[in-house]
């Protein structure tokens, strides 16, 4: 991007009617309209204006009138004109019309006593250790570009048209084989649906369950509040299940819930895997009650100190919905995720997907399919797994040296860890405030609690993501974290 904007032909809207009605001539009306557009910021510095011929045709005025107006505004410094480069808005300070000093913030906060209080300016985040985010510098740009070229070169013409809501067959076929090989998922292309991130897929599932008469959704006692908000928006009330070292207590499931949302391979955020007995019990409940299990396999590729746990979906593909995503392995900005659906949910979820956005973007689907089938995706995941394991080891070593009072849990997999502080330590809210003042972004375990009104006697705990900082910034982020914990 060079900072220039282009506006050709009909892309520039100027209304001369009121100025003409007030008695202004054509040229004067045009000059006033252009000045106002620049002053208001509608025409930003560097914006390229239409040619005099094109603007004259659009406004129904003589070309010479436009040439003269452009010339006058150029002389005044509003516009800039160079031979062969056309006419652009001059790169000059835009006058502020209400008398405020330029650059002064106009943001306001809550109204207090009839006046708007200034908005609180948050300290700059220098070290991002929020959970749930990958190191975006690992994105395989070169490999992605090469795969995109190959995919586009071989794609049939019809691939660029309107497609079905399930997604491109190339990606669904590639995912069928990949998920079976890597996660043990039992599905086929006709039961896979590609969606724009897990959030959309989960929302579609909640809406489909609501259509079937569900009124509640069982969830793990700690999880992601935005997911709970999605369930509520679909008309499902989240019902929390307690957690222990073996995951969710699924024996608390009851018939009022239309489904249960679980993270069985690596509970988010506590990190505990769901035990084999509880996996079987959850599936048994779904069969007996004609209900469903939604398996969120959000970081299934990243296992370090244990054998990979296969997908729970393999226990009963007709009762377990498997949800996977490329958000951690590639980048959340791709908005690529997928659902392996039981037969009874394919039609309602696909129908809702079609109503939502018709289909997911095609080119990214074709590119990911090419990455998977060529083996490039596997190689990339292995590189990422090694990278994040080293990150985790450095985090654990730094805490052992500088904050030995902190217990680190949930680190056998994933991109985050839970830091359990001793009883009597600084409360979570105060710790977060100290971290924020130091430019350090952290998360607390309490924020993830489904019912924030439930008082717990547990010691404070932080949820630390070690994936986000680029490699050069990671040592400084660790040092800042240890300093905050040292005084906790």
mmCIF file of C-alpha atoms in Angstrom, residues 101-238:
data_model
loop_
_atom_site.group_PDB
_atom_site.id
_atom_site.type_symbol
_atom_site.label_atom_id
_atom_site.label_comp_id
_atom_site.label_asym_id
_atom_site.label_seq_id
_atom_site.Cartn_x
_atom_site.Cartn_y
_atom_site.Cartn_z
ATOM 1 C CA UNK A 101 -6.557 21.681 18.374
ATOM 2 C CA UNK A 102 -5.659 19.228 15.681
ATOM 3 C CA UNK A 103 -5.031 15.737 17.005
ATOM 4 C CA UNK A 104 -7.095 16.345 20.162
ATOM 5 C CA UNK A 105 -9.184 13.312 20.998
ATOM 6 C CA UNK A 106 -12.953 13.644 20.641
ATOM 7 C CA UNK A 107 -13.707 10.342 22.351
ATOM 8 C CA UNK A 108 -15.865 10.555 25.420
ATOM 9 C CA UNK A 109 -16.750 8.221 28.183
ATOM 10 C CA UNK A 110 -19.865 7.890 30.365
ATOM 11 C CA UNK A 111 -21.937 10.992 31.039
ATOM 12 C CA UNK A 112 -21.468 12.180 34.611
ATOM 13 C CA UNK A 113 -23.470 15.077 36.026
ATOM 14 C CA UNK A 114 -24.600 16.121 32.583
ATOM 15 C CA UNK A 115 -21.080 16.123 31.129
ATOM 16 C CA UNK A 116 -19.257 13.504 29.135
ATOM 17 C CA UNK A 117 -16.245 12.211 31.025
ATOM 18 C CA UNK A 118 -13.074 11.651 28.995
ATOM 19 C CA UNK A 119 -12.578 8.058 27.941
ATOM 20 C CA UNK A 120 -9.930 6.180 29.884
ATOM 21 C CA UNK A 121 -6.847 5.716 27.776
ATOM 22 C CA UNK A 122 -5.527 2.177 28.240
ATOM 23 C CA UNK A 123 -1.777 1.698 28.536
ATOM 24 C CA UNK A 124 -0.009 0.438 25.461
ATOM 25 C CA UNK A 125 0.286 -3.344 25.306
ATOM 26 C CA UNK A 126 3.959 -4.140 24.793
ATOM 27 C CA UNK A 127 3.798 -7.816 25.727
ATOM 28 C CA UNK A 128 0.796 -9.897 24.649
ATOM 29 C CA UNK A 129 0.435 -13.099 26.661
ATOM 30 C CA UNK A 130 -3.296 -13.538 26.158
ATOM 31 C CA UNK A 131 -4.340 -17.124 25.555
ATOM 32 C CA UNK A 132 -5.891 -18.613 22.436
ATOM 33 C CA UNK A 133 -3.619 -16.931 19.914
ATOM 34 C CA UNK A 134 -0.832 -18.395 17.762
ATOM 35 C CA UNK A 135 2.455 -16.832 16.723
ATOM 36 C CA UNK A 136 1.367 -15.226 13.461
ATOM 37 C CA UNK A 137 4.959 -14.876 12.295
ATOM 38 C CA UNK A 138 4.883 -18.654 11.741
ATOM 39 C CA UNK A 139 2.249 -18.392 9.023
ATOM 40 C CA UNK A 140 3.727 -20.174 5.964
ATOM 41 C CA UNK A 141 3.408 -17.275 3.542
ATOM 42 C CA UNK A 142 5.594 -18.741 0.805
ATOM 43 C CA UNK A 143 3.965 -22.163 0.972
ATOM 44 C CA UNK A 144 0.484 -20.629 1.115
ATOM 45 C CA UNK A 145 1.179 -18.491 -1.933
ATOM 46 C CA UNK A 146 2.563 -21.461 -3.884
ATOM 47 C CA UNK A 147 -0.431 -23.598 -2.900
ATOM 48 C CA UNK A 148 -2.822 -20.810 -3.872
ATOM 49 C CA UNK A 149 -1.238 -20.572 -7.303
ATOM 50 C CA UNK A 150 -1.454 -24.311 -7.855
ATOM 51 C CA UNK A 151 -5.021 -24.466 -6.586
ATOM 52 C CA UNK A 152 -6.170 -21.565 -8.736
ATOM 53 C CA UNK A 153 -4.421 -22.935 -11.816
ATOM 54 C CA UNK A 154 -6.186 -26.286 -11.545
ATOM 55 C CA UNK A 155 -9.566 -25.220 -10.171
ATOM 56 C CA UNK A 156 -12.540 -25.756 -12.516
ATOM 57 C CA UNK A 157 -14.371 -22.630 -13.630
ATOM 58 C CA UNK A 158 -17.463 -23.621 -11.671
ATOM 59 C CA UNK A 159 -15.469 -23.426 -8.429
ATOM 60 C CA UNK A 160 -15.593 -19.628 -8.662
ATOM 61 C CA UNK A 161 -19.364 -19.531 -8.841
ATOM 62 C CA UNK A 162 -21.991 -19.953 -6.147
ATOM 63 C CA UNK A 163 -21.437 -23.241 -4.379
ATOM 64 C CA UNK A 164 -23.215 -25.317 -1.792
ATOM 65 C CA UNK A 165 -23.190 -24.501 1.937
ATOM 66 C CA UNK A 166 -21.113 -27.585 2.824
ATOM 67 C CA UNK A 167 -18.036 -26.094 1.155
ATOM 68 C CA UNK A 168 -15.744 -27.117 -1.687
ATOM 69 C CA UNK A 169 -15.506 -30.847 -2.285
ATOM 70 C CA UNK A 170 -11.699 -30.597 -2.648
ATOM 71 C CA UNK A 171 -11.302 -29.420 0.941
ATOM 72 C CA UNK A 172 -13.909 -31.780 2.354
ATOM 73 C CA UNK A 173 -12.195 -34.753 0.716
ATOM 74 C CA UNK A 174 -8.780 -33.611 1.954
ATOM 75 C CA UNK A 175 -10.131 -33.091 5.489
ATOM 76 C CA UNK A 176 -11.825 -36.494 5.497
ATOM 77 C CA UNK A 177 -8.484 -38.259 4.999
ATOM 78 C CA UNK A 178 -6.462 -35.878 7.172
ATOM 79 C CA UNK A 179 -8.804 -36.004 10.170
ATOM 80 C CA UNK A 180 -9.051 -39.787 9.972
ATOM 81 C CA UNK A 181 -5.266 -40.130 9.888
ATOM 82 C CA UNK A 182 -4.358 -37.497 12.478
ATOM 83 C CA UNK A 183 -7.338 -37.350 14.865
ATOM 84 C CA UNK A 184 -9.189 -40.629 14.239
ATOM 85 C CA UNK A 185 -12.337 -38.844 13.078
ATOM 86 C CA UNK A 186 -14.857 -41.079 11.275
ATOM 87 C CA UNK A 187 -16.626 -39.057 8.617
ATOM 88 C CA UNK A 188 -16.927 -38.495 4.871
ATOM 89 C CA UNK A 189 -17.226 -35.436 2.588
ATOM 90 C CA UNK A 190 -21.035 -35.523 2.669
ATOM 91 C CA UNK A 191 -20.999 -35.052 6.453
ATOM 92 C CA UNK A 192 -18.372 -32.297 6.587
ATOM 93 C CA UNK A 193 -19.323 -28.625 6.555
ATOM 94 C CA UNK A 194 -16.785 -25.815 6.132
ATOM 95 C CA UNK A 195 -17.593 -22.685 8.110
ATOM 96 C CA UNK A 196 -16.138 -19.257 8.805
ATOM 97 C CA UNK A 197 -14.399 -20.059 12.077
ATOM 98 C CA UNK A 198 -15.559 -22.120 15.034
ATOM 99 C CA UNK A 199 -17.769 -19.283 16.232
ATOM 100 C CA UNK A 200 -19.975 -19.487 13.161
ATOM 101 C CA UNK A 201 -20.097 -23.277 13.216
ATOM 102 C CA UNK A 202 -21.036 -23.301 16.895
ATOM 103 C CA UNK A 203 -23.731 -20.707 16.298
ATOM 104 C CA UNK A 204 -25.206 -22.816 13.509
ATOM 105 C CA UNK A 205 -25.242 -25.865 15.783
ATOM 106 C CA UNK A 206 -26.949 -23.937 18.575
ATOM 107 C CA UNK A 207 -29.604 -22.652 16.174
ATOM 108 C CA UNK A 208 -30.209 -26.166 14.828
ATOM 109 C CA UNK A 209 -30.547 -27.537 18.362
ATOM 110 C CA UNK A 210 -32.994 -24.770 19.230
ATOM 111 C CA UNK A 211 -35.095 -25.748 16.192
ATOM 112 C CA UNK A 212 -35.187 -29.289 17.588
ATOM 113 C CA UNK A 213 -36.658 -27.979 20.822
ATOM 114 C CA UNK A 214 -33.544 -27.615 22.985
ATOM 115 C CA UNK A 215 -33.648 -24.897 25.639
ATOM 116 C CA UNK A 216 -30.338 -25.454 27.434
ATOM 117 C CA UNK A 217 -26.743 -26.392 26.631
ATOM 118 C CA UNK A 218 -24.421 -28.052 29.125
ATOM 119 C CA UNK A 219 -20.948 -26.480 29.152
ATOM 120 C CA UNK A 220 -17.766 -26.945 31.151
ATOM 121 C CA UNK A 221 -17.625 -24.818 34.295
ATOM 122 C CA UNK A 222 -14.728 -22.850 32.829
ATOM 123 C CA UNK A 223 -14.708 -21.931 29.163
ATOM 124 C CA UNK A 224 -14.933 -19.026 26.735
ATOM 125 C CA UNK A 225 -17.598 -16.411 27.604
ATOM 126 C CA UNK A 226 -18.047 -15.451 23.909
ATOM 127 C CA UNK A 227 -19.145 -19.032 23.195
ATOM 128 C CA UNK A 228 -21.653 -18.871 26.019
ATOM 129 C CA UNK A 229 -22.951 -15.613 24.563
ATOM 130 C CA UNK A 230 -23.445 -17.342 21.192
ATOM 131 C CA UNK A 231 -25.483 -20.064 22.883
ATOM 132 C CA UNK A 232 -27.642 -17.505 24.665
ATOM 133 C CA UNK A 233 -28.192 -15.580 21.438
ATOM 134 C CA UNK A 234 -29.532 -18.795 19.892
ATOM 135 C CA UNK A 235 -31.934 -19.253 22.807
ATOM 136 C CA UNK A 236 -29.941 -21.849 24.784
ATOM 137 C CA UNK A 237 -29.170 -21.331 28.462
ATOM 138 C CA UNK A 238 -25.636 -22.489 29.423
#
